Amino acid sequence: MNPSTQRGPVRQRGRERRVSVKLLVVAAVGIAVILMATLTAQAVVARTACNNHPLLINVAASEDISPAIQRIGRLYNRQSHQVDGRCVEVQVTEAPPASVAAQVDGQGSSRGLPAADAWVPDSSLWVNVARAFPLGAQRVQTTGITVARSPLMIVMPAPAAAQVPSFNNTVGWNFLLPGSVGGPPAALGLRVDLPDPTQSAAGLASLVEMSRLLGNSAAARTSLTKLAFTIQPTAQFSSTASLSAFSIQALPPLSARPVTVTSEQAVLGYDAAHPHQPLAAQYPVGSSAALGTPELNYPYVVTSTSPAKQEAARQFGDTLRQSFTASVVRFYGFRSANGVGNKIPAADGIAQQPMTLAQPATPGEAQTVLQAWNKLQIGSRDLTLIDASAAMTAPSGVGSLTLEQAIAQTANLGLALFPDSAQIGLWEMADKVNGNLPYKQLVSVGPLPAKLGLISRRQQLVQIDSSLRPLPNKPLALNQSILAAYKQMSATYQPKSTNAVIVMTAGVGTAPGDLPTAGLVSQLRKLYNPARPVELIIVVLGTKANFTALEQVATAGGGAAYQVTTPDQIGRVFFQAVSRRICQAGACTAGP
């Protein structure tokens, strides 16, 4: 057996233990109390000093591990620990790791969160994220201490898993992917509730694994974009209460088939509370060690800038290395730092599962994946231009559809892919369609769910797209329309969204006096600002346009051109276009 391959439960060699770890922890605590009783006078003096002038050390700990750290902290505070003649007292604060990371690296507000002198996040991923910024690299001091471990598992409610036979065998990370990029068939009706990677180490570790599986090519970035638009980021299911809410979704009347990722410790806690209906849980496996089972590793780091508090925090770190700490974390369902856990009950159904730990994410890997995810999650703000010139009455080559009908179908298919967070507007293009102007606003740029009269902006866009008709004797002044739209989106740029001009045209029938292509390219190059980027995306319907020239125009506007010959290709084009966000600011370093 490969040394990196382990069984789910970890047992000691030799005779099987008959005394439970829980009893051993109770005995250890009892012995500690007896020993402390012999030091009563010394303890009273120490606590009096702490009451007067304590050196308070705030240890921020993630929600799942904080009860164990609090118990260890109480033992530490009953002992006599001093720094520079002052008694040290540890206070353990439950705090989301993402919030602490934002506090120590200076990337977020620390309002309502006490300053952390030391930190036990649920994963080294957060340490890597924090140290990726200058302030975080200065403040976060690693100690080499791992407090606990807990492998991640892909889980489903048992009733839902019973309807998905493929889940009851081995499960890999492709189980969370859309069917179009190698995941389970859509007919299975799975709903992936991925813990938000920006807030959850389980979600971020899962995203790293899926990114490894997809690769780093242009096609892989398109697949990652499909994933981002398909799954619904959720809160982390890391407690018995949250997993109970997750499991209820599989029962009538919802009868859903949700799947998520959580820790072994959370699964064992839920199963202990629900012995007659445990979760269906699998350690993910892959074709290589890179695609195995990640684990939460609960590192201990020092984050204070005070020399005295740094020394006190390191003293508390010595306590976290002791065997008592290992017993406590196992009592709370974790594996200790050396990977040893309590004996898993056979009824859980996971005791004999093979498990190969995945290669840990490198510091840069987690940050790169998180940046890509953030770019895909930010809102879209797009002004769409639709060709309404007389040339659109020509046959499209798709059945009996005219170019106008085909482009209307294409527009509506594309619109359906945009989430409600998007802001969309619509212009039609044809020579002198609006006085002397070759463009006319039909819908202003704004949120899709917003009401425009009695219906939403999304509904109005669908109605207008479906009712657009070519304008007789009106040629296309494409270049003037593109320039006007690009200027408007540049002038109204919103920094917390992707800003784009989307042009849908057959690209034929140029109006006399339209701006030459060379002139448009020159002006777009002057307008494009990488600090305030507006993307120009041109979707060319059919093969009659000068596609090479339109590619030059789109590139000058910081975007790309795509050729569509059938409306059903719009999904591929949409995801290819959106995946370009990942490469903004040179984020793509490999792949075509």
Coordinates of C-alpha atoms in Angstrom, one line a residue, residues 92-424:
V92 CA -10.2 32.5 23.2
T93 CA -12.5 34.3 20.8
E94 CA -14.6 32.5 18.2
A95 CA -14.0 34.2 14.9
P96 CA -14.5 33.3 11.2
P97 CA -11.1 32.6 9.7
A98 CA -11.8 34.7 6.6
S99 CA -12.6 37.7 8.8
V100 CA -9.4 37.3 10.9
A101 CA -7.4 37.0 7.6
A102 CA -8.9 40.2 6.4
Q103 CA -8.0 41.9 9.7
V104 CA -4.4 40.8 9.9
D105 CA -3.6 41.4 6.2
G106 CA -5.3 44.8 6.1
Q107 CA -7.7 43.9 3.3
G108 CA -10.9 44.2 5.3
S109 CA -12.6 46.0 8.2
S110 CA -11.9 44.7 11.7
R111 CA -15.0 46.4 13.1
G112 CA -16.6 44.3 15.8
L113 CA -13.7 41.9 15.9
P114 CA -11.1 42.1 18.8
A115 CA -7.5 42.3 17.7
A116 CA -6.0 38.8 17.4
D117 CA -2.7 38.2 19.2
A118 CA -2.7 34.5 18.0
W119 CA -4.8 32.6 15.6
V120 CA -6.1 29.1 15.0
P121 CA -7.8 29.1 11.6
D122 CA -9.2 25.8 10.3
S123 CA -6.7 25.7 7.5
S124 CA -3.2 26.9 6.4
L125 CA -5.0 28.2 3.3
W126 CA -6.0 31.2 5.3
V127 CA -2.4 31.7 6.5
N128 CA -1.3 31.6 2.9
V129 CA -4.0 34.1 1.8
A130 CA -3.1 36.5 4.6
R131 CA 0.6 36.3 4.0
A132 CA 0.1 37.1 0.3
F133 CA -0.3 40.8 1.3
P134 CA 2.5 42.9 2.7
L135 CA 0.9 43.6 6.1
G136 CA -0.1 40.0 6.5
A137 CA 3.4 38.8 5.6
Q138 CA 4.7 41.1 8.4
R139 CA 2.2 40.2 11.1
V140 CA 1.6 36.5 10.6
Q141 CA 4.4 34.5 12.2
T142 CA 4.2 30.8 11.7
T143 CA 5.1 28.5 14.6
G144 CA 5.1 25.1 13.0
I145 CA 2.3 23.9 15.4
T146 CA -0.6 22.0 14.1
V147 CA -3.4 21.8 16.7
A148 CA -5.7 19.2 15.0
R149 CA -6.6 17.7 11.6
S150 CA -9.8 16.8 9.9
P151 CA -10.1 15.4 6.3
L152 CA -12.8 16.8 4.1
M153 CA -15.6 14.6 2.8
I154 CA -18.2 15.0 0.0
V155 CA -21.6 14.4 1.6
M156 CA -25.3 13.9 0.7
P157 CA -28.3 13.3 2.9
A158 CA -28.8 9.5 3.0
P159 CA -32.3 9.6 1.3
A160 CA -30.9 11.6 -1.6
A161 CA -27.7 9.5 -1.9
A162 CA -29.9 6.4 -2.1
Q163 CA -31.3 7.7 -5.4
V164 CA -27.8 8.3 -6.8
P165 CA -26.1 4.9 -7.1
S166 CA -22.8 6.5 -8.4
F167 CA -22.4 8.2 -5.1
N168 CA -22.3 4.9 -3.2
N169 CA -19.0 3.9 -4.9
T170 CA -15.9 6.0 -4.9
V171 CA -16.4 9.7 -5.6
G172 CA -14.0 12.1 -7.1
W173 CA -14.0 15.9 -7.5
N174 CA -15.7 15.6 -10.9
F175 CA -18.8 14.8 -8.9
L176 CA -19.2 18.5 -8.1
L177 CA -18.7 19.7 -11.7
P178 CA -21.4 20.4 -14.2
G179 CA -22.3 17.6 -16.6
S180 CA -21.0 19.6 -19.6
V181 CA -17.5 19.6 -18.2
G182 CA -17.2 16.0 -17.0
G183 CA -19.6 16.0 -14.0
P184 CA -22.6 13.8 -13.4
P185 CA -25.4 13.9 -15.9
A186 CA -27.9 16.8 -15.3
A187 CA -30.6 14.2 -15.3
L188 CA -29.5 13.2 -11.8
G189 CA -30.9 16.5 -10.5
L190 CA -27.9 17.1 -8.2
R191 CA -27.6 20.6 -6.6
V192 CA -24.1 21.5 -5.5
D193 CA -24.1 23.6 -2.4
L194 CA -20.4 24.6 -2.3
P195 CA -19.3 26.5 0.9
D196 CA -18.4 30.0 -0.3
P197 CA -14.6 29.8 -1.1
T198 CA -14.2 33.4 0.0
Q199 CA -15.4 32.5 3.5
S200 CA -14.8 28.7 3.9
A201 CA -11.6 26.7 3.9
A202 CA -13.6 23.6 2.9
G203 CA -15.0 25.6 -0.1
L204 CA -11.6 27.0 -1.0
A205 CA -9.8 23.6 -0.7
S206 CA -12.6 22.1 -2.9
L207 CA -12.1 24.8 -5.5
V208 CA -8.4 24.2 -5.6
E209 CA -9.0 20.5 -6.2
M210 CA -11.5 21.1 -9.0
S211 CA -9.2 23.7 -10.6
R212 CA -6.4 21.1 -10.5
L213 CA -8.7 18.6 -12.2
L214 CA -9.7 21.1 -14.9
G215 CA -6.2 22.3 -15.6
N216 CA -4.9 25.7 -16.7
S217 CA -5.7 26.0 -20.4
A218 CA -8.2 28.4 -22.1
A219 CA -10.7 25.5 -22.2
A220 CA -10.1 24.9 -18.5
R221 CA -10.9 28.5 -17.7
T222 CA -14.1 28.2 -19.7
S223 CA -15.0 25.1 -17.7
L224 CA -14.2 26.9 -14.4
T225 CA -16.5 29.7 -15.5
K226 CA -19.3 27.2 -16.1
L227 CA -18.7 25.8 -12.6
A228 CA -19.0 29.3 -11.1
F229 CA -22.3 30.0 -12.9
T230 CA -23.7 26.6 -12.1
I231 CA -23.2 26.1 -8.4
Q232 CA -24.6 28.1 -5.6
P233 CA -22.1 29.3 -3.0
T234 CA -23.5 28.8 0.5
A235 CA -22.6 29.1 4.1
Q236 CA -20.4 26.4 5.4
F237 CA -22.0 23.2 6.8
S238 CA -19.6 22.7 9.7
S239 CA -21.9 22.0 12.6
T240 CA -24.6 19.6 13.6
A241 CA -27.3 22.3 13.3
S242 CA -26.2 23.4 9.8
L243 CA -25.9 19.8 8.6
S244 CA -29.4 19.2 9.9
A245 CA -30.7 22.0 7.8
F246 CA -28.8 20.6 4.8
S247 CA -30.3 17.1 5.3
I248 CA -33.9 18.3 5.6
Q249 CA -33.7 19.4 2.0
A250 CA -33.8 15.8 0.9
L251 CA -37.2 15.2 2.6
P252 CA -40.6 16.0 1.2
P253 CA -41.9 18.4 0.1
L254 CA -38.5 19.5 -1.3
S255 CA -37.1 16.1 -2.0
A256 CA -33.9 17.7 -3.3
R257 CA -30.6 16.0 -4.0
P258 CA -28.1 18.4 -2.4
V259 CA -24.4 17.7 -2.2
T260 CA -21.7 19.6 -0.3
V261 CA -18.3 19.4 1.3
T262 CA -17.6 19.4 5.0
S263 CA -15.1 18.0 7.5
E264 CA -14.9 14.5 8.9
Q265 CA -15.3 16.1 12.4
A266 CA -18.6 17.7 11.4
V267 CA -19.8 14.4 9.8
L268 CA -19.0 12.4 13.0
G269 CA -20.7 15.0 15.2
Y270 CA -23.9 14.9 13.0
D271 CA -23.9 11.1 12.9
A272 CA -23.6 10.9 16.7
A273 CA -26.6 13.2 17.0
H274 CA -28.6 11.3 14.4
P275 CA -27.5 7.6 14.8
H276 CA -30.5 6.3 12.8
Q277 CA -30.0 8.5 9.8
P278 CA -26.2 9.2 9.3
L279 CA -25.0 11.2 6.4
A280 CA -23.8 9.5 3.2
A281 CA -20.2 10.7 3.2
Q282 CA -17.2 9.8 1.0
Y283 CA -13.5 10.7 1.1
P284 CA -12.9 12.1 -2.4
V285 CA -10.4 10.1 -4.5
G286 CA -8.5 10.9 -7.7
S287 CA -6.1 9.6 -10.2
S288 CA -3.1 11.3 -8.5
A289 CA -2.1 12.5 -5.0
A290 CA -3.0 16.0 -6.1
L291 CA -6.6 15.0 -6.5
G292 CA -7.1 13.1 -3.2
T293 CA -8.6 14.2 0.1
P294 CA -7.6 17.7 1.4
E295 CA -7.6 18.1 5.2
L296 CA -8.2 21.0 7.5
N297 CA -5.0 21.3 9.6
Y298 CA -5.7 24.0 12.2
P299 CA -2.3 25.7 12.4
Y300 CA -1.3 28.0 15.3
V301 CA 0.2 31.3 14.3
V302 CA 1.2 34.4 16.2
T303 CA -0.2 37.7 14.9
S304 CA 0.6 40.3 17.6
T305 CA 3.0 43.1 17.0
S306 CA 3.8 43.5 20.8
P307 CA 7.1 41.7 21.8
A308 CA 5.6 40.8 25.2
K309 CA 2.4 39.4 23.7
Q310 CA 4.4 37.5 21.1
E311 CA 6.4 35.8 23.8
A312 CA 3.2 35.0 25.8
A313 CA 1.5 33.6 22.6
R314 CA 4.5 31.4 22.0
Q315 CA 4.3 30.1 25.6
F316 CA 0.6 29.1 25.0
G317 CA 1.9 27.4 21.8
D318 CA 4.0 25.2 24.0
T319 CA 0.8 24.0 25.7
L320 CA -0.7 23.3 22.3
R321 CA 2.1 20.8 21.7
Q322 CA 1.3 18.7 24.7
S323 CA -0.4 15.3 24.9
F324 CA -3.3 16.8 26.8
T325 CA -4.1 19.0 23.8
A326 CA -4.1 15.9 21.6
S327 CA -6.5 14.2 23.9
V328 CA -8.8 17.2 24.0
V329 CA -9.0 17.7 20.2
R330 CA -9.7 13.9 19.8
F331 CA -12.5 14.2 22.4
Y332 CA -14.1 16.9 20.2
G333 CA -14.0 14.7 17.1
F334 CA -10.8 15.9 15.4
R335 CA -7.7 13.9 14.7
S336 CA -4.7 15.1 16.6
A337 CA -1.7 16.7 14.9
N338 CA -0.2 13.3 14.1
G339 CA -3.3 12.1 12.3
V340 CA -4.6 9.9 15.1
G341 CA -8.3 10.1 15.8
N342 CA -10.9 8.3 17.9
K343 CA -12.2 4.9 16.7
I344 CA -15.0 5.6 14.2
P345 CA -18.2 3.6 14.9
A346 CA -18.8 1.0 12.2
A347 CA -22.4 2.3 11.9
D348 CA -21.1 5.5 10.3
G349 CA -20.3 3.7 7.1
I350 CA -17.0 5.5 6.7
A351 CA -14.8 3.5 9.0
Q352 CA -13.3 1.3 6.3
Q353 CA -13.1 3.8 3.4
P354 CA -9.7 4.2 1.9
M355 CA -8.3 7.7 2.0
T356 CA -5.3 9.3 0.2
L357 CA -4.5 12.8 1.5
A358 CA -4.2 15.4 -1.3
Q359 CA -1.0 17.3 -1.8
P360 CA -1.4 20.6 0.2
A361 CA -2.0 23.7 -1.9
T362 CA 1.0 25.9 -2.3
P363 CA 0.7 29.5 -1.0
G364 CA 0.4 30.9 -4.5
E365 CA -2.1 28.2 -5.7
A366 CA -4.8 29.1 -3.2
Q367 CA -4.4 32.8 -3.8
T368 CA -4.6 32.4 -7.6
V369 CA -7.7 30.2 -7.5
L370 CA -9.4 32.6 -5.1
Q371 CA -8.6 35.6 -7.3
A372 CA -10.1 33.7 -10.3
W373 CA -13.2 32.9 -8.4
N374 CA -13.6 36.5 -7.2
K375 CA -13.4 37.8 -10.7
L376 CA -16.0 35.3 -11.9
Q377 CA -18.4 36.2 -9.0
I378 CA -18.4 40.0 -9.4
G379 CA -21.4 41.5 -11.1
S380 CA -21.7 42.2 -14.8
R381 CA -22.6 45.6 -16.2
D382 CA -23.2 45.3 -19.9
L383 CA -24.6 47.5 -22.7
T384 CA -25.8 45.3 -25.6
L385 CA -26.1 46.5 -29.2
I386 CA -28.4 44.6 -31.5
D387 CA -28.3 45.0 -35.3
A388 CA -31.7 46.2 -36.7
S389 CA -30.5 47.1 -40.2
A390 CA -32.3 46.1 -43.4
A391 CA -29.6 43.4 -44.0
M392 CA -31.1 41.5 -41.1
T393 CA -34.0 40.4 -43.3
A394 CA -31.7 38.0 -45.2
P395 CA -31.9 34.3 -44.5
S396 CA -29.7 33.2 -41.6
G397 CA -29.0 29.7 -43.0
V398 CA -30.6 28.2 -39.8
G399 CA -33.9 26.7 -41.0
S400 CA -36.3 29.4 -42.1
L401 CA -35.0 32.0 -39.7
T402 CA -34.0 35.4 -40.9
L403 CA -30.8 37.0 -39.5
E404 CA -32.9 39.2 -37.2
Q405 CA -34.9 36.2 -35.8
A406 CA -31.7 34.2 -35.3
I407 CA -30.0 37.1 -33.5
A408 CA -33.1 37.6 -31.3
Q409 CA -33.0 34.0 -30.3
T410 CA -29.3 34.3 -29.7
A411 CA -29.8 37.4 -27.5
N412 CA -32.5 35.7 -25.4
L413 CA -30.4 32.6 -24.9
G414 CA -27.5 34.8 -23.8
L415 CA -29.7 36.8 -21.5
A416 CA -30.9 33.6 -19.7
L417 CA -27.3 32.9 -18.7
F418 CA -26.9 36.2 -16.8
P419 CA -27.6 36.0 -13.1
D420 CA -29.9 38.6 -11.4
S421 CA -26.9 40.4 -10.1
A422 CA -26.1 41.6 -13.7
Q423 CA -26.9 45.1 -15.0
I424 CA -27.9 45.0 -18.6

